[in-house]
XYZ file of C-alpha atoms in Angstrom:
345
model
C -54.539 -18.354 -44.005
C -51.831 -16.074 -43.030
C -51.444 -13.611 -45.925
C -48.683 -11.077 -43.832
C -45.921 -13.483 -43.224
C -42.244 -12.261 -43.343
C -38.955 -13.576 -42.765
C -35.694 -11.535 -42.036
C -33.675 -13.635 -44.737
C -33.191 -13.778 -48.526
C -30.931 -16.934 -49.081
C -32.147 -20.572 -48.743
C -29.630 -21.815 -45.849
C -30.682 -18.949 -43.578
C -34.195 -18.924 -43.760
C -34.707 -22.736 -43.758
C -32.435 -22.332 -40.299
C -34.632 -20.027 -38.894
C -37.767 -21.481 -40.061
C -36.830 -24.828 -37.910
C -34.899 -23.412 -35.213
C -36.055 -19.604 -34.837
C -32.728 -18.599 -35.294
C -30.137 -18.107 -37.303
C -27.143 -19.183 -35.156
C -25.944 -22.668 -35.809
C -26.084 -23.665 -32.406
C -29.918 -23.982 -31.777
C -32.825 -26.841 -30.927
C -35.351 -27.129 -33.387
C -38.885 -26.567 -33.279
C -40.025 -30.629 -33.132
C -37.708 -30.708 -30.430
C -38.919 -27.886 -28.307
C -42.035 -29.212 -28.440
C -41.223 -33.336 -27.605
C -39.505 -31.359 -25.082
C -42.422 -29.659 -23.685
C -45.075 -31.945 -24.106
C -43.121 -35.321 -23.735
C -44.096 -38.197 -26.338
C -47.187 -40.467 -26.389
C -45.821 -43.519 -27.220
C -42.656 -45.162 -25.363
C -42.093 -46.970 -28.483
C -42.053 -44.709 -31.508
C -39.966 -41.548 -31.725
C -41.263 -38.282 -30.097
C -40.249 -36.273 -33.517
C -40.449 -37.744 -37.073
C -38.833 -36.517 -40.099
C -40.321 -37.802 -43.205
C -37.318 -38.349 -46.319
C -36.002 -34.719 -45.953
C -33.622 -32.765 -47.512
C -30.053 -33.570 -46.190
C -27.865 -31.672 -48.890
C -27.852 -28.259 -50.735
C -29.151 -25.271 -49.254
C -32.014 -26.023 -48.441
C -31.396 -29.337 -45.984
C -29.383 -29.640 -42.993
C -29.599 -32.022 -40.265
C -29.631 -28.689 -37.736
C -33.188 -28.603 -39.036
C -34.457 -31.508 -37.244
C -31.705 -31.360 -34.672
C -31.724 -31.127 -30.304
C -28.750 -28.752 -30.429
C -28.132 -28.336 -26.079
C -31.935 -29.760 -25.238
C -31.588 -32.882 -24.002
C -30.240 -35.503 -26.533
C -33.869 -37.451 -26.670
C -35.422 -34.512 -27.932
C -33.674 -34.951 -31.460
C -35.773 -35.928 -34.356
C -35.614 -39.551 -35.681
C -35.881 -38.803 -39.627
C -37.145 -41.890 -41.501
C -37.137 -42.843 -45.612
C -40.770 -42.583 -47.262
C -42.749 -45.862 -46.605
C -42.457 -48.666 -48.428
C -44.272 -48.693 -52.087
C -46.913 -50.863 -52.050
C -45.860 -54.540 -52.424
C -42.320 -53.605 -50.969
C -41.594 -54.892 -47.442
C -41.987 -52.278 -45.100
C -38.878 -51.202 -43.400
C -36.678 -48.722 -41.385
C -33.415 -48.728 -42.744
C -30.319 -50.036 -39.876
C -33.737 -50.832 -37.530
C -33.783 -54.376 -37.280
C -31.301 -57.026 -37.068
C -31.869 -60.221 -39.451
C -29.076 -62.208 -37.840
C -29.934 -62.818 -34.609
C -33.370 -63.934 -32.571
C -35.291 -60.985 -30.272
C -33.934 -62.660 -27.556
C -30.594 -62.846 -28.248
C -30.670 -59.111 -29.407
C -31.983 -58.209 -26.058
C -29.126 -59.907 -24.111
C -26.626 -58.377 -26.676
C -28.018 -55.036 -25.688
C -28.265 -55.328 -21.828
C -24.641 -56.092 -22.216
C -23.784 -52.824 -24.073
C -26.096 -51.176 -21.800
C -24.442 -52.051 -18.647
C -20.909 -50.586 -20.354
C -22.949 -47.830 -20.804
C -24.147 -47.303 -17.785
C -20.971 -47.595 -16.134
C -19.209 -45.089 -18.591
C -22.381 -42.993 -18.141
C -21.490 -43.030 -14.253
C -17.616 -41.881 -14.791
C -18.970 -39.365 -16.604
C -21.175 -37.864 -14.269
C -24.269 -37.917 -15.816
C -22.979 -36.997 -19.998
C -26.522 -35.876 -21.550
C -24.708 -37.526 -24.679
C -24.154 -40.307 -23.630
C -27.365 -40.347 -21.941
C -29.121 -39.900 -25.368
C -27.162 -43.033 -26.646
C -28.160 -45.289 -24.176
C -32.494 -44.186 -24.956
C -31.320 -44.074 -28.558
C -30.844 -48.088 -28.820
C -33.911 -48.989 -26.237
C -35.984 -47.236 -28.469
C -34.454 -49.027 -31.420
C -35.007 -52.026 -30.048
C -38.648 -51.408 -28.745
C -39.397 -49.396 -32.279
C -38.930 -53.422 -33.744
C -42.179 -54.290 -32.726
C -44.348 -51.245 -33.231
C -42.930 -49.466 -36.127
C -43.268 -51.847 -39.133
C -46.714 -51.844 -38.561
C -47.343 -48.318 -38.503
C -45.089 -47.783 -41.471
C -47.306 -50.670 -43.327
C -49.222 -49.077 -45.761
C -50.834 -52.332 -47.043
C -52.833 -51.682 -43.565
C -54.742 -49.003 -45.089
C -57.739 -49.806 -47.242
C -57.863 -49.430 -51.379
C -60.362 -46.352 -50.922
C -57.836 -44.886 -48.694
C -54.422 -45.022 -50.721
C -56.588 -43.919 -54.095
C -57.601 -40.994 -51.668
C -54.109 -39.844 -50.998
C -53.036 -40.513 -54.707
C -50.666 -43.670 -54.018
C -50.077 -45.442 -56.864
C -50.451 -42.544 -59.441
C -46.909 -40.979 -60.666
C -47.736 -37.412 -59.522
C -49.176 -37.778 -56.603
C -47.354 -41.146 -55.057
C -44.607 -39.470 -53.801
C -46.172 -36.941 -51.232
C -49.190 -38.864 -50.547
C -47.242 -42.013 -48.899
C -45.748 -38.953 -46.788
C -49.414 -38.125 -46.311
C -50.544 -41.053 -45.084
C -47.870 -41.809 -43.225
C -47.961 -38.936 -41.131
C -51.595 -39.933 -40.255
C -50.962 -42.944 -38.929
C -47.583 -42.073 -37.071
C -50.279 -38.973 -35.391
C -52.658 -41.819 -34.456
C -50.059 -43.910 -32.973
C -49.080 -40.669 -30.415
C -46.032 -39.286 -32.532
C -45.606 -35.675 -31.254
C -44.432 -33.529 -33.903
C -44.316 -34.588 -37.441
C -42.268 -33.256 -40.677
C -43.110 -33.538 -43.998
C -40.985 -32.357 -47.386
C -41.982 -31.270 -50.448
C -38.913 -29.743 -52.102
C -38.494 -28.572 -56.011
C -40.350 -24.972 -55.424
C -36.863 -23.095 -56.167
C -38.344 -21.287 -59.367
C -36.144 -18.804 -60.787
C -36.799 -20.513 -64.333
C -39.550 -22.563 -66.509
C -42.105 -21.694 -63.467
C -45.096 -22.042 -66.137
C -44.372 -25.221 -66.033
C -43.163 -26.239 -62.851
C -45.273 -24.867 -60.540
C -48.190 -26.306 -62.216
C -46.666 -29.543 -61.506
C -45.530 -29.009 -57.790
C -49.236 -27.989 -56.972
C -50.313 -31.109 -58.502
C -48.462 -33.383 -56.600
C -49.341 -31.972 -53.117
C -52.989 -31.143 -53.900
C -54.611 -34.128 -53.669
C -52.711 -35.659 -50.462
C -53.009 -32.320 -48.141
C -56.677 -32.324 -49.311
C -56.821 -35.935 -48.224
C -55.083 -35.466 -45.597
C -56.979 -33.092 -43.706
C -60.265 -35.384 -45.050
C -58.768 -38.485 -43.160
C -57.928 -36.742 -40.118
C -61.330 -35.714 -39.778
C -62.603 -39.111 -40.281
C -60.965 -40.536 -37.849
C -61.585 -37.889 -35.417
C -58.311 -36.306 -35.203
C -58.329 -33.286 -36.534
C -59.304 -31.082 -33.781
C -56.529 -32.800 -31.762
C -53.918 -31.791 -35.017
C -52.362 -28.849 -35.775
C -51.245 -28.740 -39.758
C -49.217 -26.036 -41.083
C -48.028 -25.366 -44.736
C -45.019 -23.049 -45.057
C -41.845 -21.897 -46.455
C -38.674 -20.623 -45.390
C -39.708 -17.041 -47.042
C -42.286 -16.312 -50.682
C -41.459 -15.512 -54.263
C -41.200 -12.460 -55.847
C -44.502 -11.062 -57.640
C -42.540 -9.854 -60.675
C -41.121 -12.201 -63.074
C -36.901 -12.983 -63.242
C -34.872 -13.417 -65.971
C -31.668 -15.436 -65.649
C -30.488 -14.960 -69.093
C -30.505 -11.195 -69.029
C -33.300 -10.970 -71.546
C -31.931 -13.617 -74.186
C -35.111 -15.991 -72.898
C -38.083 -17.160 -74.202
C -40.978 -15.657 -71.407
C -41.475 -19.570 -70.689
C -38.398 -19.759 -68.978
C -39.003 -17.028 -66.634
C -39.309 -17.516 -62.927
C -39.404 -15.438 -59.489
C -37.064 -14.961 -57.220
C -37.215 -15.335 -53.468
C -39.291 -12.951 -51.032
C -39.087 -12.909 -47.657
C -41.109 -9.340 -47.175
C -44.043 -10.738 -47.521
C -45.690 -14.409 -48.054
C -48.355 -16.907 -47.122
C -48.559 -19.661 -44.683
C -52.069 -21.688 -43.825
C -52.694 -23.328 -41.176
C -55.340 -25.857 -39.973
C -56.606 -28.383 -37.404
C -56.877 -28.077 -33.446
C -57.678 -24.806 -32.473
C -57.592 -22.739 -35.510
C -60.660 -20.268 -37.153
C -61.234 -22.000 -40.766
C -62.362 -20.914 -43.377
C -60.011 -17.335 -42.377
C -58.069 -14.973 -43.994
C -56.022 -12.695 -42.152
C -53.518 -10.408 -43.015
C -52.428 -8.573 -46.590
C -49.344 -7.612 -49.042
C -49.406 -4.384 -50.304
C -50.752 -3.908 -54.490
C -47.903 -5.360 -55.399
C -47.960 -8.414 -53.624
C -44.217 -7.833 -52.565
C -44.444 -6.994 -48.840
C -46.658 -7.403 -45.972
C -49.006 -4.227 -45.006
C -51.925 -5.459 -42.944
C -51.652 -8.231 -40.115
C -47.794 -8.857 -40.278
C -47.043 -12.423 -38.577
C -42.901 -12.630 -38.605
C -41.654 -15.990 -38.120
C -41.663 -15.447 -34.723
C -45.124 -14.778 -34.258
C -45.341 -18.416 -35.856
C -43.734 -20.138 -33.657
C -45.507 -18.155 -30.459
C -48.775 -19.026 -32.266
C -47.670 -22.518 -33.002
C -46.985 -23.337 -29.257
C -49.757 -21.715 -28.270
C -52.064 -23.998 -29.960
C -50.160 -26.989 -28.718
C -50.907 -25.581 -25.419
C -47.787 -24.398 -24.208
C -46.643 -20.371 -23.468
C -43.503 -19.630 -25.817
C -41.704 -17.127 -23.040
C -42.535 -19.937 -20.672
C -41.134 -22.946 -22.927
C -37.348 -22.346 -22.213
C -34.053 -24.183 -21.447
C -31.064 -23.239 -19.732
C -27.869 -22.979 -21.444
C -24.576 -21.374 -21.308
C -25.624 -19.183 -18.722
C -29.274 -17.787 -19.862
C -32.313 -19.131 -20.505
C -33.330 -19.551 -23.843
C -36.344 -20.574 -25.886
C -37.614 -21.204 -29.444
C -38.821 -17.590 -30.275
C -35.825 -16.079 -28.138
C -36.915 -12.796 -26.871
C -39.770 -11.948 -29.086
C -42.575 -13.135 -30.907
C -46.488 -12.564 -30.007
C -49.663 -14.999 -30.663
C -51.260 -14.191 -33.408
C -54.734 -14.368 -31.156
C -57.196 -13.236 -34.605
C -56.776 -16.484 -36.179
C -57.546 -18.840 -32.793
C -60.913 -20.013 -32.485
């Protein structure tokens, strides 16, 4: 548990920018695809980077978030709706093609691949148009393997019940859950999950009550499963926002309401982040606010130290992990960030 985190932004758009991408400039890959870019995928026919139903609108969503930016078009992440509910037909929405047989789908598509070759050719070698041309052989390869790893029917009563499926508060983020658990075992690189609705600057007796209850029980089952099936060593979990809340309460109504409708406001100064899985000390606390609980003190991690720590674990060297562009080199944690070595086991 990282008690020392800070940020270096106060509004949502910002921070959820530089959360994903380590910056703050629009024009920048995101974490998932650094790392698909530096450890290449697992599985020819799932996506390298999955983004589980996230936020598209407001300010906290943005496709920049699970976006390539100048990396290599590949390296963008594939987001994907929650799985079916049980008795639903698992599917991927625009994935498959009802009208037409496998093999006529193939021919259609060696067709369109051949124009795109040739244009590809004229074009000397268009990363763009590159990524198009992967973009629909994966589609058409993700046919056969993804509905069954999206199946949740696969999974057995015990398991579902363990994640909370079925019940109305925990449904929701436990089909995320499980998901993410299977789309790990199949060799899907970097996964992201989304629990939004934490924005309390009112009624936070009540609603943050309810937000803990509906991620509880599927991070707790979460990590439980992974160790089951002998994964979690191999998986690195993390739990984070783009910044903390304030520890004194906030009054939108300048004093005209009830104390129940009181909330915080946001913090980046100081907040907490866990982490969990392959090659991290558990059962660790490192790191302190000050009495207040308003800014970090002891064992300050910034966001970049995150994301140096983050790569380090998935074996790779942050000031080593970098991409050419526009003249310079650049990399996710730009020219700083340090491992945060104390938590590493």
């Amino acid at each position: 548990v990282l008690k020392g985190m800070h940020t270096d932004n106060l509004a949502h758009a910002p921070a959820c920018l530089q959360l994903h991408t380590g910056s703050t400039n629009q024009v920048r890959p995101s974490m998932g695809s650094w790392v698909l870019y530096g450890l290449g995928t697992e599985n020819q026919n799932l996506p390298g980077f999955i983004t589980v139903a996230p936020p598209l609108s407001g300010d906290q969503g943005s496709a920049k978030h699970f976006g390539n930016s100048f990396l290599p078009a590949a390296m963008q992440g594939t987001m994907v709706d929650l799985p079916a509910a049980l008795g639903a037909r698992p599917r991927i929405r625009h994935l498959e093609n009802e009208t037409v047989s496998s093999t006529l789908q193939r021919s259609q598509l060696d067709l369109v691949q051949d124009l795109n070759r040739e244009h590809f050719d004229r074009l000397r070698a268009d990363q763009q148009m590159e990524g198009v041309i992967q973009s629909y052989e994966l589609a058409f390869r993700m046919q056969g393997a993804a509905p069954e790893v999206f199946d949740l029917s696969r999974e057995t009563d015990a398991t579902r019940k363990l994640y909370g499926i079925g019940q109305a508060t925990t449904d929701h983020f436990g089909r995320q859950c499980l998901l993410a658990r299977r789309l790990a075992g199949a060799g899907v690189r970097f996964i992201e999950l989304s629990a939004d609705g934490w924005d309390h600057h009112g009624g936070i007796r009540k609603s943050l009550p309810k937000n803990c209850a509906e991620v509880d029980q599927p991070v707790a089952a979460l990590i439980r499963d992974l160790k089951a099936h002998g994964m979690f060593d191999d998986t690195l979990l993390v739990w984070t926002g783009e910044f903390g809340r304030t520890p004194y309460e906030q009054d939108l109504s300048d004093g005209k309401a009830p104390k129940e409708n009181y909330g915080r406001g946001h913090n980046p100064f100081g907040f907490t982040t866990w982490l969990a899985g392959g090659g991290v000390k558990g059962g660790f606390s490192f790191g302190a606010t000050d009495d207040y609980g308003y800014r970090a003190v002891e064992g300050k991690v910034h966001l970049h130290d995150l994301h140096a720590t983050m790569l380090h674990l998935l074996g790779l060297d942050h000031e080593k992990l970098t991409y050419r562009h526009a003249g310079r080199d650049f990399r996710l944690t730009d020219v700083y960030g340090e491992v945060v070595k104390e938590i590493l086991a």
